[in-house]
N, CA and C of each residue as an Amber inpcrd file, in Angstrom:
protein
   366
 -14.1170000 -10.7060000  11.1630000 -14.7910000 -10.0680000  12.3820000
 -14.4160000  -8.7200000  12.3600000 -15.4850000  -8.1400000  12.8860000
 -15.2420000  -6.6050000  12.8590000 -14.9210000  -5.9340000  14.3870000
 -13.9940000  -4.9240000  14.4840000 -14.1220000  -4.6920000  15.8210000
 -15.0760000  -4.0200000  16.2290000 -15.1580000  -3.3240000  17.3690000
 -16.0150000  -2.4720000  18.0020000 -16.5330000  -1.4780000  17.3250000
 -15.3650000  -0.7250000  16.5300000 -15.5130000   0.4120000  15.8750000
 -15.9920000   0.3710000  14.6270000 -16.4840000  -0.8100000  14.2370000
 -16.7260000  -1.4470000  13.2410000 -15.7520000  -1.4700000  11.9980000
 -14.5570000  -1.1210000  12.3460000 -13.2570000  -1.2670000  11.0520000
 -13.1710000  -2.4870000  10.9480000 -13.0980000  -3.1630000   9.8000000
 -12.8610000  -4.5730000   9.2220000 -11.5470000  -5.0560000   9.7060000
 -11.2730000  -6.0000000  10.2810000  -9.8710000  -6.6370000  10.8710000
  -9.5380000  -7.8430000  10.2340000  -8.8580000  -7.7590000   9.0460000
  -8.6280000  -8.8350000   8.3440000  -7.0390000  -9.1590000   8.2330000
  -6.7250000 -10.1840000   9.0170000  -5.2460000 -10.1540000   9.0310000
  -4.8120000 -10.6010000   7.8310000  -5.1860000 -11.3540000   7.1430000
  -4.8430000 -11.7400000   5.4930000  -4.4850000 -10.6020000   4.9770000
  -5.6060000  -9.7100000   4.7630000  -5.4380000  -8.5300000   3.9100000
  -4.2650000  -7.6600000   4.4530000  -4.0850000  -7.3160000   5.7420000
  -3.1160000  -6.7120000   6.3530000  -1.6370000  -7.2100000   5.8030000
  -1.6500000  -8.3980000   5.8380000  -0.2530000  -9.5640000   5.6440000
   0.0270000  -9.0680000   4.2530000  -0.9580000  -9.5760000   3.0780000
  -0.5770000  -8.9710000   1.7300000  -0.2360000  -7.8340000   1.4650000
  -0.9990000  -6.8010000   2.1120000  -0.8660000  -5.0540000   1.7930000
   0.5700000  -4.7980000   2.2380000   1.1260000  -5.3670000   3.6370000
   1.9590000  -5.0220000   4.0180000   3.4690000  -5.5490000   3.1290000
   3.0110000  -6.9260000   2.4980000   4.1570000  -7.5560000   1.7230000
   4.1960000  -6.7090000   0.6120000   3.1850000  -6.2640000  -0.1500000
   3.4990000  -5.5300000  -1.2830000   3.9830000  -4.4460000  -1.1780000
   3.6820000  -3.4450000  -0.0720000   4.3980000  -2.5570000   0.3200000
   5.6290000  -2.5490000   0.3250000   6.3470000  -3.8040000   1.1880000
   7.7070000  -3.8670000   1.4400000   8.3060000  -4.0760000  -0.1420000
   7.7840000  -4.6730000  -1.0830000   8.3600000  -5.1550000  -2.4920000
   8.1980000  -3.6630000  -2.9450000   7.1930000  -2.8600000  -2.9890000
   7.2610000  -1.5980000  -3.5680000   8.4850000  -0.6120000  -3.0630000
   8.5160000  -0.8570000  -1.8510000  10.0510000   0.0220000  -1.2060000
  11.2010000  -0.2610000  -1.6320000  11.1790000  -1.5340000  -1.9990000
  12.7520000  -2.0600000  -2.3780000  12.5480000  -2.1410000  -4.0970000
  11.6280000  -2.0430000  -4.7340000  11.5760000  -2.5240000  -6.1160000
  11.6270000  -1.3190000  -6.7300000  10.9790000  -0.2480000  -6.2960000
  10.9380000   0.8100000  -7.1140000  12.2180000   1.8240000  -6.9360000
  12.6310000   2.1130000  -5.6340000  14.1740000   2.2180000  -6.0540000
  14.9000000   1.7380000  -6.8080000  14.7970000   0.6280000  -6.9460000
  15.9710000  -0.4890000  -7.5230000  15.8680000   0.0720000  -8.9220000
  14.5160000   0.1720000  -9.1810000  14.0170000   0.4800000 -10.7820000
  14.5550000   1.7480000 -11.1270000  14.5550000   2.6040000 -10.0290000
  14.9110000   4.0810000 -10.4490000  16.4580000   4.6110000 -10.4670000
  16.9690000   3.6250000  -9.7450000  18.4050000   4.0070000  -9.4950000
  19.3700000   3.9670000 -10.6720000  18.9070000   3.3150000 -11.7830000
  19.4650000   3.4710000 -12.8880000  19.4220000   4.7800000 -13.8880000
  18.0250000   5.5740000 -13.7300000  18.0400000   6.7880000 -13.8430000
  18.7820000   7.7180000 -13.3310000  18.2240000   7.9360000 -11.7970000
  18.5930000   8.7040000 -11.0790000  18.6360000   8.4410000  -9.4350000
  19.6940000   8.5850000  -8.7080000  19.9280000   8.1200000  -7.1470000
  18.6900000   9.1510000  -6.5860000  18.3360000  10.6360000  -6.9530000
  17.5880000  11.1680000  -6.5710000  16.2680000  10.7770000  -6.5840000
  15.6340000  10.2670000  -7.8680000  14.6170000   9.5690000  -7.9360000
  14.2620000   8.3910000  -7.0900000  15.2820000   7.5690000  -6.8990000
  15.2970000   6.4740000  -6.2060000  15.1050000   6.6650000  -4.8600000
  15.7190000   7.7550000  -3.9150000  15.7690000   8.1770000  -2.7370000
  13.9580000   8.8290000  -2.5490000  13.8840000   9.8010000  -3.5770000
  12.4330000  10.3660000  -3.5600000  11.1370000   9.3870000  -3.5390000
  11.4110000   8.1540000  -4.3530000  10.3460000   7.2150000  -4.4970000
  10.2830000   6.4850000  -2.9160000  11.4450000   6.3470000  -2.2180000
  11.3650000   5.9470000  -1.0220000  10.4490000   6.7400000  -0.0930000
  11.1490000   8.1100000   0.0680000  10.4250000   8.9670000   0.7640000
   8.7830000   9.1310000   0.4980000   8.5000000   8.8320000  -0.7810000
   6.8550000   9.1350000  -1.2490000   6.3140000   8.0120000  -0.7660000
   6.6350000   6.5180000  -0.8890000   6.0240000   5.4420000  -0.8890000
   5.8670000   5.2170000   0.6220000   7.0040000   5.6990000   1.5720000
   6.9480000   5.4440000   2.9430000   6.2740000   6.4500000   3.6480000
   6.8540000   7.8140000   3.0140000   6.2020000   9.0790000   4.1550000
   4.6790000   9.3770000   3.7390000   4.2810000   9.3510000   2.6260000
   2.7240000   9.8310000   2.3960000   2.0190000   9.1360000   3.3210000
   1.9880000   7.8530000   3.1790000   1.1200000   6.9120000   3.9660000
   1.0680000   6.9120000   5.7410000   2.6180000   7.4750000   5.9830000
   3.0420000   7.7890000   7.3960000   2.2440000   8.9520000   7.8140000
   2.1290000   9.9260000   7.0990000   1.7150000  11.3600000   7.4030000
   0.3530000  11.3040000   7.3160000  -0.3230000  10.9850000   6.2340000
  -1.5110000  11.0140000   5.8080000  -2.1040000   9.6370000   5.9520000
  -3.4200000   9.6620000   7.0040000  -3.8670000   8.6600000   7.1000000
  -5.6130000   9.1050000   7.6790000  -6.1030000   8.0360000   7.4040000
  -7.6890000   8.2790000   7.7100000  -7.8950000   8.0640000   9.3260000
  -8.4850000   8.7510000  10.2890000  -8.9560000   8.4210000  11.6650000
  -9.6430000   6.9350000  11.6050000  -9.3100000   6.2220000  12.6240000
  -9.6440000   5.0000000  12.8200000  -9.0910000   4.1540000  12.3020000
  -8.6220000   4.3490000  11.1930000  -7.6590000   3.2230000  10.3060000
  -6.2130000   2.9330000  10.9260000  -5.7170000   4.0590000  11.5140000
  -4.4430000   3.6670000  12.2840000  -4.3430000   4.3060000  13.6210000
  -3.7370000   3.7500000  14.6110000  -3.8790000   4.0740000  15.8490000
  -3.3450000   5.7350000  16.1330000  -2.3370000   6.0950000  15.0070000
  -2.0010000   7.5140000  15.5920000  -2.1810000   8.2360000  13.8080000
  -2.7150000   9.4130000  13.9160000  -2.8390000  10.1240000  12.9000000
  -2.3380000  11.3010000  12.8290000  -1.3850000  11.5920000  12.1010000
  -0.7520000  12.8910000  11.6860000  -1.4460000  14.1360000  10.9310000
  -1.8000000  13.5500000   9.9640000  -2.6800000  14.3740000   9.1300000
  -3.6510000  13.8130000   8.6090000  -5.1700000  14.1630000   9.1150000
  -6.3550000  13.5980000   8.7400000  -6.6370000  13.5240000   7.3430000
  -6.9040000  12.5770000   6.8100000  -7.6460000  12.4110000   5.4340000
  -8.6080000  11.6620000   4.9810000  -9.8270000  12.1870000   4.3430000
 -10.7170000  11.0600000   4.0320000 -10.2370000   9.7000000   3.4530000
 -11.1270000   8.8410000   4.0600000 -10.9440000   7.2770000   3.3560000
 -10.2440000   7.0340000   1.9220000 -10.9980000   7.8050000   1.0220000
 -10.6530000   7.7510000  -0.4160000  -9.3930000   7.9870000  -0.8510000
  -8.5610000   8.8970000  -0.0060000  -7.0440000   9.3520000   0.0430000
  -6.4990000   8.1790000   0.6180000  -6.5360000   7.6020000   1.5170000
  -5.9140000   6.2530000   2.1140000  -5.9710000   5.2850000   0.8790000
  -7.2680000   4.9350000   0.5180000  -7.2570000   3.9000000  -0.6680000
  -6.4900000   4.2010000  -1.9110000  -6.1810000   6.0070000  -2.5090000
  -5.3910000   6.1290000  -3.3690000  -3.9400000   5.6600000  -3.0880000
  -3.4740000   5.9630000  -1.8530000  -2.0910000   5.7100000  -1.1370000
  -1.9600000   4.3550000  -1.3960000  -2.8990000   3.3420000  -1.3700000
  -2.4700000   1.8640000  -1.3720000  -2.4880000   1.4800000  -2.7610000
  -3.0680000   2.0360000  -3.4610000  -3.1740000   1.6540000  -4.9790000
  -1.8910000   2.1360000  -5.3240000  -1.2140000   3.5120000  -4.9750000
  -0.1620000   3.8650000  -5.3620000   0.9040000   2.7400000  -5.0170000
   0.8490000   2.3240000  -3.8820000   1.9580000   1.0800000  -3.3520000
   1.7970000  -0.1530000  -4.5300000   0.5080000  -0.4800000  -4.7440000
   0.5630000  -1.5560000  -5.4340000   0.9760000  -1.2540000  -6.8610000
   0.6900000  -0.2780000  -7.3560000   0.6670000   0.2780000  -8.9490000
   2.6530000   0.3190000  -8.9480000   2.9220000   0.8220000  -7.8560000
   4.6740000   0.7850000  -7.8530000   5.2110000  -0.5810000  -7.7480000
   4.6610000  -1.1930000  -6.9020000   5.2260000  -2.6310000  -6.7570000
   5.2160000  -3.6660000  -8.3220000   4.0650000  -3.5920000  -8.8510000
   4.1070000  -4.2770000  -9.7050000   4.8240000  -3.5300000 -11.0360000
   4.9250000  -2.3780000 -11.1380000   5.4240000  -1.4490000 -12.4830000
   6.9050000  -1.9260000 -12.2990000   7.6320000  -1.6880000 -10.9770000
   8.9030000  -1.8870000 -10.6500000   9.3350000  -3.4000000 -10.5450000
   8.6930000  -4.3940000 -10.2880000   8.9070000  -5.5650000 -10.6480000
   9.1390000  -6.2130000 -11.8800000   8.1680000  -5.4830000 -12.7350000
   8.2090000  -5.8040000 -14.2290000   9.2420000  -5.5420000 -14.8040000
   9.8150000  -3.8230000 -14.2390000  10.9610000  -3.2680000 -14.7060000
  12.4080000  -4.2280000 -14.6650000  12.4320000  -4.5160000 -13.3920000
  13.7480000  -5.1540000 -12.8820000  13.8410000  -6.5780000 -12.7050000
  13.0380000  -7.0450000 -12.2330000  12.8910000  -8.5940000 -11.8350000
  12.6390000  -9.1120000 -13.0550000  13.0490000 -10.7260000 -12.8490000
  12.7540000 -11.6140000 -13.8880000  11.3550000 -11.5530000 -14.0730000
  11.0040000 -12.4000000 -14.7890000   9.4100000 -12.3790000 -15.3920000
   8.6140000 -13.2010000 -14.1990000   9.2820000 -14.3150000 -13.9190000
   8.5660000 -15.1950000 -12.8820000   8.3510000 -14.4670000 -11.3790000
   9.5950000 -13.6990000 -11.1960000   9.2420000 -12.6370000  -9.8240000
   8.3240000 -11.4970000 -10.0910000   7.9530000 -11.0690000 -11.2210000
   7.0330000 -10.0190000 -11.8030000   5.7960000 -10.7510000 -11.6740000
   5.4380000 -11.9780000 -12.2740000   4.2270000 -12.5350000 -12.1940000
   3.8250000 -12.9180000 -10.6800000   4.6800000 -13.1090000  -9.9570000
   4.4310000 -13.4490000  -8.3010000   3.9770000 -11.9830000  -7.6720000
   4.5070000 -10.9170000  -7.8210000   4.2140000  -9.6630000  -7.4050000
   2.8740000  -9.4130000  -7.8920000   2.6870000  -9.5590000  -9.2850000
   1.4310000  -9.0510000 -10.1660000   0.0510000 -10.0290000  -9.1150000
   0.4480000 -11.1850000  -9.1650000  -0.7110000 -12.0140000  -8.3600000
  -0.8260000 -11.4050000  -6.9540000   0.1990000 -11.0340000  -6.2730000
  -0.1460000 -10.7680000  -4.7030000  -0.6390000  -9.4700000  -4.8550000
  -0.3380000  -8.6230000  -5.7150000  -1.1890000  -7.3590000  -5.8200000
  -2.6040000  -7.3530000  -5.9040000  -2.7800000  -8.2900000  -7.0110000
  -4.3090000  -8.6760000  -7.4160000  -5.0090000  -9.2610000  -5.7460000
  -4.3040000 -10.0920000  -5.2520000  -5.0160000 -10.8080000  -4.1660000
  -5.3770000  -9.4740000  -3.1640000  -4.0390000  -8.8200000  -2.8610000
  -3.9580000  -7.6890000  -2.0160000  -5.6010000  -6.6810000  -2.5850000
  -5.7900000  -6.3930000  -3.6220000  -7.0060000  -5.8230000  -4.1940000
  -8.2740000  -6.5280000  -3.5920000  -8.1730000  -7.6280000  -3.8220000
  -9.4290000  -8.4720000  -3.4660000  -9.7010000  -8.5810000  -2.0890000
  -8.5440000  -8.7990000  -1.1500000  -9.0230000  -8.8050000   0.2070000
  -8.8690000  -7.3890000   0.7590000  -8.7210000  -6.3620000   0.0280000
  -8.7980000  -5.1030000   0.8140000 -10.4870000  -4.6100000   0.2660000
 -11.0580000  -5.5430000  -0.1390000 -12.5440000  -4.7500000  -0.3300000
 -13.2980000  -4.5200000   1.0300000 -13.3590000  -5.1510000   1.7500000
 -14.0630000  -4.8670000   3.1310000 -13.4250000  -3.7020000   3.6580000
 -11.8920000  -3.3750000   3.8660000 -11.5070000  -2.3610000   4.3430000
 -12.0280000  -1.0840000   3.3600000 -11.6890000  -1.2250000   2.2560000
 -11.9960000   0.0990000   1.2290000 -13.4580000   0.4010000   1.6030000
 -14.3920000  -0.3010000   1.5430000 -15.7720000  -0.0650000   1.5450000
 -15.7850000   0.6400000   2.8470000 -14.9850000  -0.0140000   4.0880000
 -15.1400000   1.0320000   5.0780000 -14.3990000   2.1480000   5.2740000
 -13.5300000   2.6060000   4.4520000 -12.8960000   3.7400000   4.1500000
 -13.7080000   4.7290000   3.2430000 -14.2390000   4.2640000   2.5240000
 -15.1840000   5.2690000   1.6850000 -16.3120000   5.8260000   2.4180000
 -16.6750000   5.1390000   3.4360000 -17.6520000   5.5790000   4.3640000
 -16.9660000   6.6080000   5.3620000 -15.7930000   6.7900000   5.2320000
 -14.9110000   7.4930000   6.2410000 -14.8080000   8.9030000   5.7450000
 -15.3110000   9.9030000   6.5810000 -14.7630000  11.2400000   6.1050000
 -13.7660000  11.6810000   7.0760000 -13.4890000  13.1960000   7.2560000
 -12.4710000  13.4600000   8.0330000 -13.2180000  14.2900000   9.1840000
């Protein structure tokens, strides 16, 4: 169902996206910690900070720095890639497979939102 402002309202997509983001926030610093604690901390700053600061108007209630829709899509893809890559680096195969399937499902369920974001300029 669409909201009055035509933004897709898909709870399943939101839950899958948030779950994948949480995995990225945990697994990425875990994977980087063996190389450098600075990189581990920096990964959290990037994965949480960038989407918090940069967002597309209408996609979030509050926008700090407005960016076009494709930038928001790239930030989501960054989260998905980080979650999958880090899961394969540090977790057992069965867990990495689950994360990969979750990321694929997120990509499929995000289609409507991404199409909406592609039409959004700043």
